[in-house]
Amino acid sequence: MSAWLAVVVAFGPVGLSRAETEANDAGAGTPAVAQSESLLRYVPAGAGFFVHVPSIRALDEAWRRAHLERLGALVDPRAGEEKTGPFGLREALRLLLGGHTEIDVEELLGTELALAAGSWQKADSGILFVRLPDAEALDRWFPVEERLAPHQNEADGLLLFRTAGRMLVCVRHGIAAIAPRTREAALIRGTMRLMAGDQGEVLGQSRHYEELRARVKGTPLAVAYLSEPGETAPGDSPVLNVWPPFQRAVLAIHERAAGLELEWHSVAPGSVAGTDTSLSRASLECVRRLPRSTVLAWATAVNIREASALTASNGPASGTALLWSLLRALQAGGDGEQRAGRDERTEVVVAWDQDLRPGGSSLQLAVLVQSTQAAVLRDRMVEVARRALQVVRHLDPSAPAEPLQVNRTTYLGTPIVHIPLAGFSSSSPAHSVLSLLAQWEPAFAAQDRWVIAALSPDHVRRILDSRQGLLPRLEDRAEIDWLGALDEPAMLAVAQPVAAAGVLEDWLKTLEGGGSSVLAPALWEKPLGWMRSRQQQLGIGMRTTQTPGVVVVARVYPGTPAAGKLLVDDWIVGVDGRLLDMNAPNESLRRELFESTGRAGPKLRVLRAGRIIDVQLTRSLRQGEPLPSAADIARQLTPGARTIRALSFGYEATDPGHYNGRLVLNLEP
């Protein structure tokens, strides 16, 4: 044990001494290949992110059959000059290896591979576990003359060395653990000890991993394990931006006859375990009865009070404030005061449809809200919308002073209330909000305990027609998988990406022709600015257990603006003279960083060792490239969307604290 620890210290992330670097034992051989050993045997239980691919070639072939390389532009982490072609599995492997090896990626495709890292955010600095295809593979990939200070224990079949490119390699029983980068110090040392035969906790034998892995059905193409880290960094997006949050999750990819399926199993935090989130049959039926031309439909249950609080904490960056305010109004009496006993939970269906009018390219969006007081909620929605639009209208100096007109018509026996916006100035620039609003005519209807709110009366009428069976419905689309394996889904989303690609192309043509389009840059300035703020790398980890009005620094990352200026256990209480929100300080810090206008960067108010100090930080973007515009994103999405006929996603609560979900892609042949 002591001899092995000496080797670990010598070869660990602290680096090699000059004498060790110059040493080179050309006689070091390659251990024989053994096929029975599991890659999981050498993955420490502390790995918060783990991906296992039994056959890289099988996954690569499925990837190509699915044409997923067309979506690579959206997730391509390469710098601009490095983007020489589509980003697929081959490019991902080359990026992970860093180019400091003779490994032939085509040869690597024929092997079994795993990747382990401390968390999903650190995947690019994780450890690769590769099953060597034959006894000569190691010499081909890492020529003996390039190995620095090798250590070999022939009795245990162990070989450890660094390469000239400072890549750390440890081999035993035909399995190579490769650390292209040495930033994951604890994980590397844990892996070395396991490969040396020392006792230690192994991920594959941990109860947390085994419990979730056992729920995966069949033989997947790949399996990923994620454990939520104990800290989050300002600007880091969550791994899955869906409800419920998770503590641990396993995702598995399967190939189906017509496409791909992603299977998901997770353990939820205790705060949401056992929460009743399942949708009613009425909501599921509502989605199925939407028009067949619907591009995207999403049904979910909403806790109105929690949604209102979340919207308030997100501030003006949230685009849902009006909807939650309207839903909140349903809980209030006619005098606006909150009444006891009102249901805090409601179910919502969001529907995005195509503009079927000749030459039409306006956004067709509708929200259907389940309510026992549908007519009352409809009238309140109309009044709130009318007041809000009247305020916006006053931004146009040429707009008439009289109030907006509210029209009432009847269709199939159902009253429709709509607000024409043609009075908005058509002379406004095509990229302005006013020009876009002039295309819309918000409409509201109430039918069968559902309130329908849409951007045009035509969309409301199509929804009413399909609900009555007068138009083809979404349920008539044979290629849509309705996720029958989910007994009581808590959320369901179905989409027709092929149709979405057509809509995006229409919007792009309108924009390029100088017309008013949803993709106009001015309309996306705020949302994309918020996305840019998510890239602002302050360089700290925040404790997830929040103290009112305080962000506690859990870690300071080297090479970031916080390095050398903030310390672990510092309390951040304000930014640029503004105190953080008492109820949600972590999110408040993100928002304040986004809104900071200091030319030099944000100035933090910090409590350290009982003293209040100001810490001036500089700005830093995680990526050097500018964020794409909304039009750029649409152009990147369109080719990949053309290959997907239908997409379905949903999840459900199973036994207390556990959730499972499915994502199904039906692909173009």
XYZ file of C-alpha atoms in Angstrom:
669
model
C 0.000 0.000 0.000
C 2.733 2.477 0.937
C 4.647 1.757 -2.276
C 1.498 2.322 -4.321
C 0.757 5.613 -2.576
C 4.236 6.773 -3.481
C 3.458 6.066 -7.125
C 0.144 7.895 -6.860
C 1.863 10.942 -5.414
C 4.548 10.867 -8.082
C 2.091 10.562 -10.965
C -0.810 12.491 -9.445
C -2.250 15.776 -10.611
C 0.465 17.749 -8.795
C 2.754 16.869 -11.726
C 6.047 15.058 -12.246
C 9.402 16.208 -10.971
C 12.123 17.058 -13.507
C 13.968 13.811 -12.724
C 10.810 11.791 -13.197
C 9.998 13.574 -16.432
C 13.385 12.743 -17.881
C 13.140 9.081 -16.848
C 11.884 6.718 -19.501
C 11.840 2.976 -19.157
C 11.716 1.755 -22.735
C 11.408 -1.815 -21.512
C 7.944 -1.331 -20.006
C 5.600 -3.773 -21.657
C 1.842 -4.038 -22.072
C -0.332 -6.158 -19.770
C -2.319 -8.888 -21.448
C -5.936 -8.272 -22.395
C -8.666 -9.850 -20.260
C -12.259 -9.533 -21.445
C -14.089 -10.509 -18.251
C -13.282 -7.499 -16.082
C -16.035 -4.836 -15.830
C -15.202 -1.206 -16.520
C -17.392 -0.283 -13.563
C -14.999 -2.115 -11.272
C -12.600 0.842 -11.443
C -15.025 3.784 -11.281
C -15.040 5.404 -7.806
C -18.408 5.871 -6.104
C -17.658 9.608 -5.925
C -18.223 10.013 -9.669
C -21.231 12.299 -10.052
C -21.390 11.704 -13.808
C -20.855 8.391 -15.576
C -21.555 7.236 -19.142
C -21.178 3.617 -20.260
C -21.253 2.613 -23.945
C -20.975 -1.181 -24.456
C -20.274 -0.715 -28.185
C -19.293 2.692 -29.499
C -19.767 1.495 -33.076
C -23.376 0.440 -32.399
C -24.119 3.851 -30.900
C -22.363 5.621 -33.767
C -24.376 3.685 -36.367
C -27.635 4.452 -34.574
C -26.552 8.118 -34.351
C -25.975 8.186 -38.104
C -29.222 6.403 -38.932
C -30.985 9.067 -36.859
C -29.124 11.857 -38.732
C -28.338 13.394 -35.342
C -25.137 14.905 -36.721
C -27.396 17.593 -38.190
C -28.113 18.766 -34.654
C -24.412 18.888 -33.810
C -24.178 22.635 -34.456
C -26.335 23.239 -31.382
C -24.028 21.341 -29.043
C -20.705 21.746 -30.829
C -18.205 22.990 -28.211
C -15.375 23.454 -30.718
C -14.018 26.917 -31.428
C -14.933 28.534 -34.737
C -11.706 27.664 -36.561
C -11.970 24.028 -35.417
C -15.443 23.476 -36.838
C -14.378 21.690 -39.995
C -17.445 19.443 -40.308
C -20.452 17.969 -38.490
C -20.043 17.291 -34.781
C -20.683 13.625 -33.981
C -19.296 10.851 -31.786
C -15.937 10.808 -33.578
C -15.460 14.534 -33.035
C -16.548 14.215 -29.385
C -13.932 11.491 -28.781
C -11.188 13.538 -30.433
C -12.154 16.511 -28.281
C -12.039 14.438 -25.081
C -8.644 12.960 -25.968
C -7.268 16.400 -26.706
C -5.085 15.320 -29.615
C -2.201 14.195 -27.345
C -2.316 10.537 -28.343
C -1.876 8.199 -31.279
C -5.258 6.582 -30.607
C -7.088 5.882 -33.861
C -10.681 6.977 -33.275
C -11.905 4.496 -35.887
C -10.235 1.712 -33.910
C -11.698 3.090 -30.710
C -15.196 2.764 -32.195
C -14.873 -1.018 -31.977
C -14.354 -1.027 -28.216
C -16.306 -0.637 -25.004
C -15.953 2.784 -23.387
C -16.973 4.662 -20.268
C -16.514 8.236 -19.079
C -16.483 9.284 -15.417
C -16.320 12.788 -13.952
C -17.088 14.543 -10.698
C -20.216 16.076 -12.255
C -21.736 16.536 -15.699
C -20.321 20.075 -15.803
C -16.806 18.604 -15.591
C -17.278 15.950 -18.278
C -14.619 17.519 -20.502
C -11.994 16.828 -17.807
C -13.174 13.349 -16.851
C -11.508 9.936 -17.093
C -11.992 7.624 -20.083
C -12.169 3.893 -19.413
C -11.449 1.836 -22.533
C -11.375 -1.928 -23.015
C -8.261 -2.592 -25.105
C -9.204 -4.423 -28.332
C -5.998 -6.520 -28.323
C -2.647 -6.910 -26.556
C -0.854 -4.597 -29.012
C -3.354 -1.731 -28.806
C -1.581 0.036 -25.955
C 1.712 0.108 -27.855
C -0.045 1.494 -30.933
C -1.874 4.170 -28.991
C 0.946 5.086 -26.605
C 4.336 4.184 -28.119
C 6.815 2.989 -25.495
C 9.292 5.744 -26.341
C 6.703 8.401 -25.416
C 5.971 7.044 -21.957
C 7.419 9.087 -19.102
C 8.481 7.487 -15.796
C 6.509 4.284 -16.279
C 5.735 2.042 -13.325
C 4.869 -1.617 -13.830
C 3.898 -4.340 -11.387
C 3.983 -7.563 -13.379
C 2.533 -9.599 -10.508
C -0.651 -7.526 -10.551
C -0.615 -6.819 -14.294
C -0.525 -3.088 -13.545
C 1.057 -0.388 -15.716
C 1.070 3.342 -14.973
C 2.705 6.132 -16.995
C 2.410 9.635 -18.358
C 2.709 10.488 -22.028
C 4.785 13.249 -23.563
C 1.542 15.201 -23.815
C 1.130 14.810 -20.008
C -1.820 12.421 -20.368
C -2.064 9.992 -17.431
C -2.670 6.312 -18.319
C -3.246 3.388 -15.973
C -3.780 -0.153 -17.329
C -4.881 -3.359 -15.670
C -6.640 -6.500 -16.890
C -6.962 -5.139 -20.408
C -8.701 -1.946 -19.274
C -7.058 1.449 -19.719
C -8.030 4.442 -17.586
C -7.015 7.564 -19.508
C -6.973 11.029 -17.952
C -6.336 13.517 -20.806
C -6.525 16.346 -18.259
C -5.653 16.196 -14.589
C -8.125 18.657 -13.101
C -10.196 15.908 -11.418
C -7.588 15.161 -8.727
C -9.786 13.221 -6.277
C -11.384 11.121 -9.015
C -8.008 10.251 -10.572
C -6.529 9.154 -7.246
C -9.627 7.088 -6.465
C -9.395 5.372 -9.855
C -5.693 4.602 -9.397
C -6.276 3.033 -5.997
C -9.042 0.805 -7.361
C -6.907 -0.283 -10.300
C -4.071 -1.076 -7.868
C -6.365 -3.480 -6.059
C -6.962 -1.347 -2.979
C -10.336 -1.513 -1.313
C -12.686 1.382 -1.955
C -16.258 2.278 -2.777
C -17.122 1.441 -6.384
C -19.910 3.173 -8.316
C -21.196 -0.073 -9.834
C -21.695 -1.546 -6.360
C -23.260 1.519 -4.761
C -26.878 1.224 -3.714
C -27.758 4.544 -5.354
C -26.497 3.449 -8.776
C -27.722 -0.152 -8.640
C -31.207 0.907 -7.554
C -31.710 3.074 -10.630
C -29.751 0.936 -13.107
C -31.946 -2.064 -12.275
C -34.982 -0.154 -13.565
C -33.555 0.126 -17.088
C -35.152 -2.343 -19.475
C -33.393 -4.400 -22.130
C -29.893 -3.751 -23.461
C -29.449 -0.032 -24.164
C -26.969 1.532 -26.560
C -25.668 3.722 -23.731
C -26.393 4.452 -20.085
C -25.659 7.675 -18.211
C -25.747 8.273 -14.455
C -26.042 11.760 -12.992
C -25.888 12.871 -9.389
C -26.823 16.437 -8.554
C -23.742 18.233 -7.186
C -23.796 19.770 -3.741
C -23.142 23.191 -5.180
C -24.107 25.242 -8.212
C -22.222 27.986 -9.964
C -23.824 31.262 -11.100
C -24.443 30.941 -14.808
C -24.535 27.109 -14.847
C -27.771 25.803 -16.322
C -29.400 22.800 -14.624
C -28.742 19.436 -16.265
C -32.411 18.934 -17.036
C -34.653 21.969 -17.063
C -37.812 19.951 -16.330
C -39.861 19.241 -13.242
C -39.291 17.455 -10.930
C -35.722 18.183 -9.882
C -33.624 15.131 -9.110
C -30.934 14.008 -6.733
C -29.866 11.060 -8.875
C -30.898 9.883 -12.328
C -30.105 7.182 -14.874
C -30.729 7.732 -18.596
C -30.592 4.958 -21.198
C -30.684 5.198 -25.014
C -32.454 2.498 -27.036
C -32.842 2.120 -30.790
C -36.369 1.477 -32.038
C -37.589 0.335 -35.441
C -38.596 3.889 -36.350
C -36.154 5.909 -34.298
C -34.647 6.340 -30.841
C -35.969 6.201 -27.288
C -34.493 7.772 -24.165
C -35.504 6.080 -20.908
C -35.114 8.047 -17.678
C -35.341 7.008 -14.006
C -34.703 9.400 -11.137
C -34.897 9.892 -7.391
C -36.435 13.198 -6.345
C -35.452 15.344 -3.349
C -37.518 14.776 -0.231
C -39.266 18.130 -0.709
C -41.131 16.844 -3.784
C -41.263 13.112 -3.026
C -44.853 11.948 -2.868
C -46.250 15.163 -4.366
C -49.369 14.526 -6.467
C -48.439 15.815 -9.905
C -50.264 13.392 -12.211
C -52.393 14.836 -14.996
C -56.080 14.145 -15.258
C -57.458 12.137 -18.162
C -59.169 15.338 -19.294
C -55.783 17.004 -19.948
C -54.429 14.012 -21.851
C -57.614 13.890 -23.927
C -57.339 17.648 -24.525
C -53.921 17.164 -26.140
C -55.113 14.280 -28.314
C -58.052 16.357 -29.573
C -55.946 19.324 -30.721
C -55.797 19.996 -34.497
C -53.558 17.682 -36.498
C -51.647 20.742 -37.723
C -50.399 21.431 -34.169
C -46.601 21.700 -34.139
C -46.125 21.314 -30.376
C -48.465 20.472 -27.505
C -47.436 20.437 -23.861
C -49.624 19.483 -20.893
C -48.567 19.964 -17.287
C -49.969 20.545 -13.823
C -49.126 23.868 -12.177
C -49.134 24.875 -8.541
C -50.286 28.461 -8.956
C -48.792 29.792 -5.737
C -45.371 28.237 -6.407
C -45.416 29.371 -10.038
C -46.250 32.933 -8.984
C -43.376 32.939 -6.479
C -40.975 31.566 -9.082
C -42.036 34.197 -11.598
C -41.513 36.937 -9.022
C -38.019 35.654 -8.216
C -37.086 35.561 -11.922
C -38.239 39.116 -12.441
C -38.824 40.616 -15.900
C -36.696 37.952 -17.594
C -39.565 35.484 -17.193
C -42.032 35.392 -20.087
C -44.762 33.676 -18.050
C -45.636 36.484 -15.637
C -48.908 37.386 -17.394
C -50.136 33.788 -17.527
C -49.447 33.116 -13.847
C -51.071 36.420 -12.906
C -54.183 35.385 -14.803
C -54.254 31.981 -13.157
C -53.736 33.628 -9.795
C -56.796 35.761 -10.493
C -58.919 32.624 -10.620
C -58.201 32.016 -6.944
C -59.386 35.502 -5.987
C -62.920 36.622 -5.398
C -64.664 39.317 -7.339
C -63.169 41.927 -5.042
C -59.670 40.647 -5.783
C -59.087 39.313 -2.259
C -57.740 35.800 -1.769
C -60.405 33.312 -0.701
C -59.627 30.336 1.492
C -60.124 26.849 0.141
C -59.441 27.666 -3.497
C -57.589 24.947 -5.415
C -53.904 25.839 -5.692
C -53.381 23.401 -8.558
C -54.517 23.686 -12.145
C -53.683 21.949 -15.413
C -52.461 23.786 -18.489
C -52.048 22.782 -22.146
C -49.875 24.921 -24.439
C -50.364 24.486 -28.199
C -48.250 25.891 -31.046
C -49.961 25.587 -34.434
C -49.127 26.436 -38.024
C -50.447 29.578 -39.686
C -52.593 27.957 -42.385
C -53.684 31.208 -44.022
C -52.304 31.809 -47.541
C -48.864 33.343 -47.094
C -49.353 33.483 -43.319
C -46.285 33.482 -41.092
C -47.530 34.827 -37.764
C -47.147 32.998 -34.472
C -50.128 30.778 -33.678
C -49.959 30.072 -29.953
C -52.742 29.001 -27.600
C -53.007 28.204 -23.900
C -55.812 26.005 -22.574
C -56.458 26.230 -18.830
C -58.609 23.734 -16.953
C -61.068 25.466 -14.641
C -64.384 24.783 -12.949
C -65.148 28.480 -13.539
C -64.145 28.639 -17.186
C -66.440 31.512 -18.171
C -65.330 33.597 -15.172
C -61.657 33.007 -15.894
C -62.202 33.837 -19.582
C -63.702 37.229 -18.725
C -60.875 38.015 -16.295
C -58.312 37.054 -18.922
C -59.972 39.369 -21.429
C -59.905 42.308 -19.019
C -56.294 41.770 -17.917
C -55.152 41.346 -21.543
C -57.057 44.456 -22.654
C -55.432 46.593 -19.965
C -51.954 45.251 -20.668
C -52.288 45.778 -24.421
C -53.620 49.277 -23.898
C -50.438 50.145 -21.993
C -48.270 48.707 -24.790
C -50.294 50.597 -27.373
C -49.403 53.894 -25.756
C -45.779 53.228 -26.743
C -46.844 54.081 -30.301
C -47.204 57.897 -30.498
C -49.382 57.614 -33.626
C -51.888 55.199 -32.035
C -55.441 56.513 -31.449
C -56.318 57.507 -27.906
C -59.606 55.566 -27.634
C -59.653 52.251 -25.707
C -59.096 49.010 -27.534
C -62.235 47.454 -28.956
C -63.478 44.126 -27.589
C -65.577 42.065 -30.041
C -67.842 39.113 -29.280
C -68.864 36.451 -31.773
C -70.308 32.957 -31.500
C -68.931 29.827 -33.182
C -70.542 26.376 -32.874
C -72.541 27.746 -29.973
C -69.411 28.897 -28.101
C -68.879 32.642 -27.458
C -65.475 33.955 -28.611
C -64.168 37.251 -27.219
C -61.392 38.831 -29.299
C -59.397 42.073 -29.244
C -58.368 43.412 -32.697
C -54.906 44.979 -32.688
C -55.008 46.391 -36.209
C -54.954 49.853 -34.619
C -51.310 49.344 -33.754
C -49.260 51.389 -36.183
C -48.389 49.463 -39.332
C -45.700 52.080 -39.971
C -43.655 50.757 -37.057
C -40.345 49.122 -38.053
C -40.767 45.480 -39.051
C -38.459 44.384 -36.234
C -40.499 46.095 -33.493
C -42.915 44.614 -30.985
C -45.681 46.953 -32.197
C -45.401 45.704 -35.766
C -45.655 42.123 -34.580
C -48.653 42.839 -32.356
C -50.496 44.302 -35.329
C -50.650 40.772 -36.798
C -52.439 39.332 -33.787
C -55.995 39.405 -32.489
C -56.031 37.805 -29.019
C -59.107 35.624 -28.627
C -60.678 33.841 -25.654
C -63.337 31.141 -25.334
C -64.674 28.839 -22.623
C -65.843 25.294 -23.336
C -66.199 22.138 -21.219
C -64.240 23.401 -18.205
C -61.465 24.691 -20.439
C -60.517 28.277 -21.189
C -58.908 28.710 -24.608
C -56.683 31.772 -25.044
C -55.022 32.200 -28.458
C -53.370 34.871 -30.578
C -56.099 34.714 -33.232
C -59.820 33.820 -33.432
C -58.945 31.477 -36.311
C -56.792 29.373 -33.992
C -59.600 29.226 -31.413
C -62.041 28.114 -34.112
C -59.672 25.358 -35.308
C -59.341 24.093 -31.729
C -63.129 24.091 -31.319
C -63.524 22.277 -34.663
C -61.053 19.564 -33.732
C -62.577 19.122 -30.275
C -65.918 18.499 -32.024
C -64.349 16.066 -34.496
C -64.791 18.397 -37.490
C -61.035 18.518 -38.216
C -58.318 15.815 -38.163
C -56.760 15.576 -34.724
C -53.284 14.994 -33.327
C -54.379 11.530 -32.242
C -54.823 10.689 -35.943
C -51.047 10.960 -36.465
C -49.905 7.326 -36.478
C -46.242 8.294 -36.022
C -46.871 9.947 -32.619
C -46.090 7.682 -29.649
C -48.551 8.492 -26.879
C -46.336 6.891 -24.227
C -48.856 4.285 -23.173
C -46.231 2.773 -20.871
C -46.740 5.774 -18.565
C -49.797 5.045 -16.444
C -50.309 8.479 -14.871
C -48.006 11.029 -16.526
C -47.241 14.227 -14.645
C -46.242 15.923 -17.891
C -46.757 15.112 -21.563
C -45.339 16.846 -24.633
C -45.751 15.833 -28.272
C -44.291 17.606 -31.293
C -43.981 17.387 -35.059
C -40.467 18.740 -35.735
C -40.900 18.382 -39.511
C -43.815 20.815 -39.340
C -41.833 23.067 -36.983
C -39.034 23.239 -39.567
C -41.541 24.521 -42.119
C -42.773 27.206 -39.737
C -39.220 28.321 -38.939
C -38.396 28.539 -42.648
C -41.476 30.726 -43.212
C -40.376 33.026 -40.384
C -36.858 33.237 -41.843
C -38.205 34.116 -45.312
C -40.406 36.837 -43.825
C -37.489 38.268 -41.841
C -35.118 38.201 -44.825
C -37.806 39.883 -46.939
C -37.985 42.793 -44.498
C -41.318 41.800 -42.972
C -42.347 41.478 -39.344
C -41.234 38.110 -37.968
C -41.118 36.375 -34.611
C -37.359 36.023 -35.203
C -36.784 39.801 -35.305
C -33.646 40.637 -33.252
C -35.366 43.319 -31.138
C -37.892 40.792 -29.840
C -35.141 38.506 -28.536
C -32.835 41.109 -27.042
C -34.014 40.448 -23.477
C -34.207 36.604 -23.603
C -30.856 36.279 -25.375
C -29.370 38.771 -22.944
C -30.523 36.489 -20.138
C -28.863 33.554 -21.944
C -25.687 35.605 -22.199
C -25.807 36.203 -18.461
C -25.947 32.444 -17.967
C -22.535 32.356 -19.635
C -21.068 34.901 -17.270
C -18.578 32.849 -15.322
C -18.118 34.369 -11.894
C -16.050 31.375 -10.864
C -17.600 30.206 -7.594
C -19.642 27.296 -6.383
C -22.669 28.208 -4.271
C -24.084 26.155 -1.426
C -27.481 24.771 -2.384
C -28.770 25.160 1.194
C -29.648 28.825 1.060
C -29.338 31.372 3.870
C -31.858 34.244 3.606
C -30.352 37.074 1.566
C -26.907 35.437 1.431
C -24.945 33.400 -1.112
C -22.309 31.315 0.669
C -19.198 30.601 -1.420
C -18.508 26.855 -1.420
C -15.640 26.840 -3.938
C -13.507 29.286 -5.903
C -12.358 28.055 -9.304
C -8.849 28.957 -10.527
C -8.481 31.110 -13.599
C -11.821 32.881 -13.097
C -12.709 36.452 -12.020
C -13.327 35.250 -8.449
C -9.906 33.614 -8.092
C -7.750 35.524 -5.628
C -10.620 37.857 -4.713
C -13.277 35.652 -3.115
C -12.659 33.010 -0.459
C -14.497 29.866 0.588
C -17.151 30.707 3.230
C -17.418 34.326 2.055
C -20.992 35.606 2.315
C -22.144 37.582 -0.747
C -24.960 39.895 0.293
C -25.237 42.364 -2.609
C -24.179 43.424 -6.095
C -23.556 47.016 -7.215
C -25.189 48.427 -4.092
C -28.317 46.238 -4.303
C -29.010 43.588 -1.653
C -29.840 40.036 -2.719
C -33.377 38.709 -2.439
C -34.101 37.255 1.003
C -36.069 34.256 -0.300
C -34.004 33.235 -3.350
C -30.468 34.681 -2.986
C -28.777 32.274 -5.436
C -31.160 33.134 -8.276
C -31.029 36.786 -7.213
C -27.226 36.776 -7.613
C -27.584 35.414 -11.167
C -30.107 38.113 -12.005
C -28.009 40.895 -10.488
C -24.947 39.742 -12.451
C -27.046 39.908 -15.618
C -28.313 43.409 -14.837
C -24.956 44.753 -13.625
C -23.998 47.818 -15.666
C -20.555 48.462 -14.198
C -18.099 48.957 -17.052
C -15.305 47.224 -15.164
C -17.567 44.449 -13.902
C -19.830 43.770 -10.916
C -18.904 45.001 -7.443
C -19.867 42.481 -4.754
C -20.700 43.376 -1.162
C -19.119 40.572 0.903
C -19.203 39.640 4.586
C -15.845 38.060 5.504
C -14.756 37.182 9.040
C -17.273 39.604 10.491
C -16.233 42.526 8.240
C -18.124 44.009 5.284
C -15.905 44.565 2.236
C -16.449 45.420 -1.444
C -14.903 43.107 -4.024
C -14.518 44.397 -7.594
C -14.644 41.663 -10.230
C -14.018 41.734 -13.964
C -16.379 40.257 -16.518
C -15.632 36.952 -18.193
C -17.520 34.938 -20.794
C -17.201 31.185 -20.740
C -17.127 31.188 -24.525
C -15.276 33.687 -26.665
C -17.818 33.470 -29.482
C -20.894 35.733 -29.413
C -24.282 34.174 -28.811
C -26.215 33.360 -31.974
C -29.284 35.399 -32.872
C -32.778 33.912 -32.873
C -32.529 33.605 -36.656
C -29.185 31.797 -36.358
C -30.705 29.333 -33.891
C -33.641 28.737 -36.252
C -31.260 28.030 -39.143
C -29.361 25.526 -36.997
C -32.529 23.796 -35.824
C -34.205 23.432 -39.207
C -32.006 20.709 -40.828
C -32.187 18.450 -37.771
C -35.911 19.041 -37.305
C -36.489 17.920 -40.896
C -35.317 14.425 -39.928
C -37.793 13.949 -37.036
C -41.420 13.198 -37.888
C -42.653 13.068 -34.301
C -41.328 13.571 -30.788
C -42.950 12.530 -27.519
C -41.790 13.163 -23.967
C -43.398 12.504 -20.629
C -42.711 11.389 -17.084
C -44.653 10.014 -14.131
C -44.236 9.444 -10.417
C -43.932 5.755 -9.551
C -43.267 4.620 -5.989
C -42.683 7.474 -3.508
C -39.720 9.609 -4.472
C -39.109 7.908 -7.822
C -39.916 9.131 -11.313
C -39.512 7.583 -14.714
C -39.872 9.120 -18.135
C -39.542 8.467 -21.849
C -38.463 10.514 -24.851
C -39.333 8.915 -28.214
C -38.109 10.173 -31.602
C -39.882 8.905 -34.735
C -37.392 9.559 -37.530
C -37.718 10.107 -41.236
C -36.670 6.952 -43.139
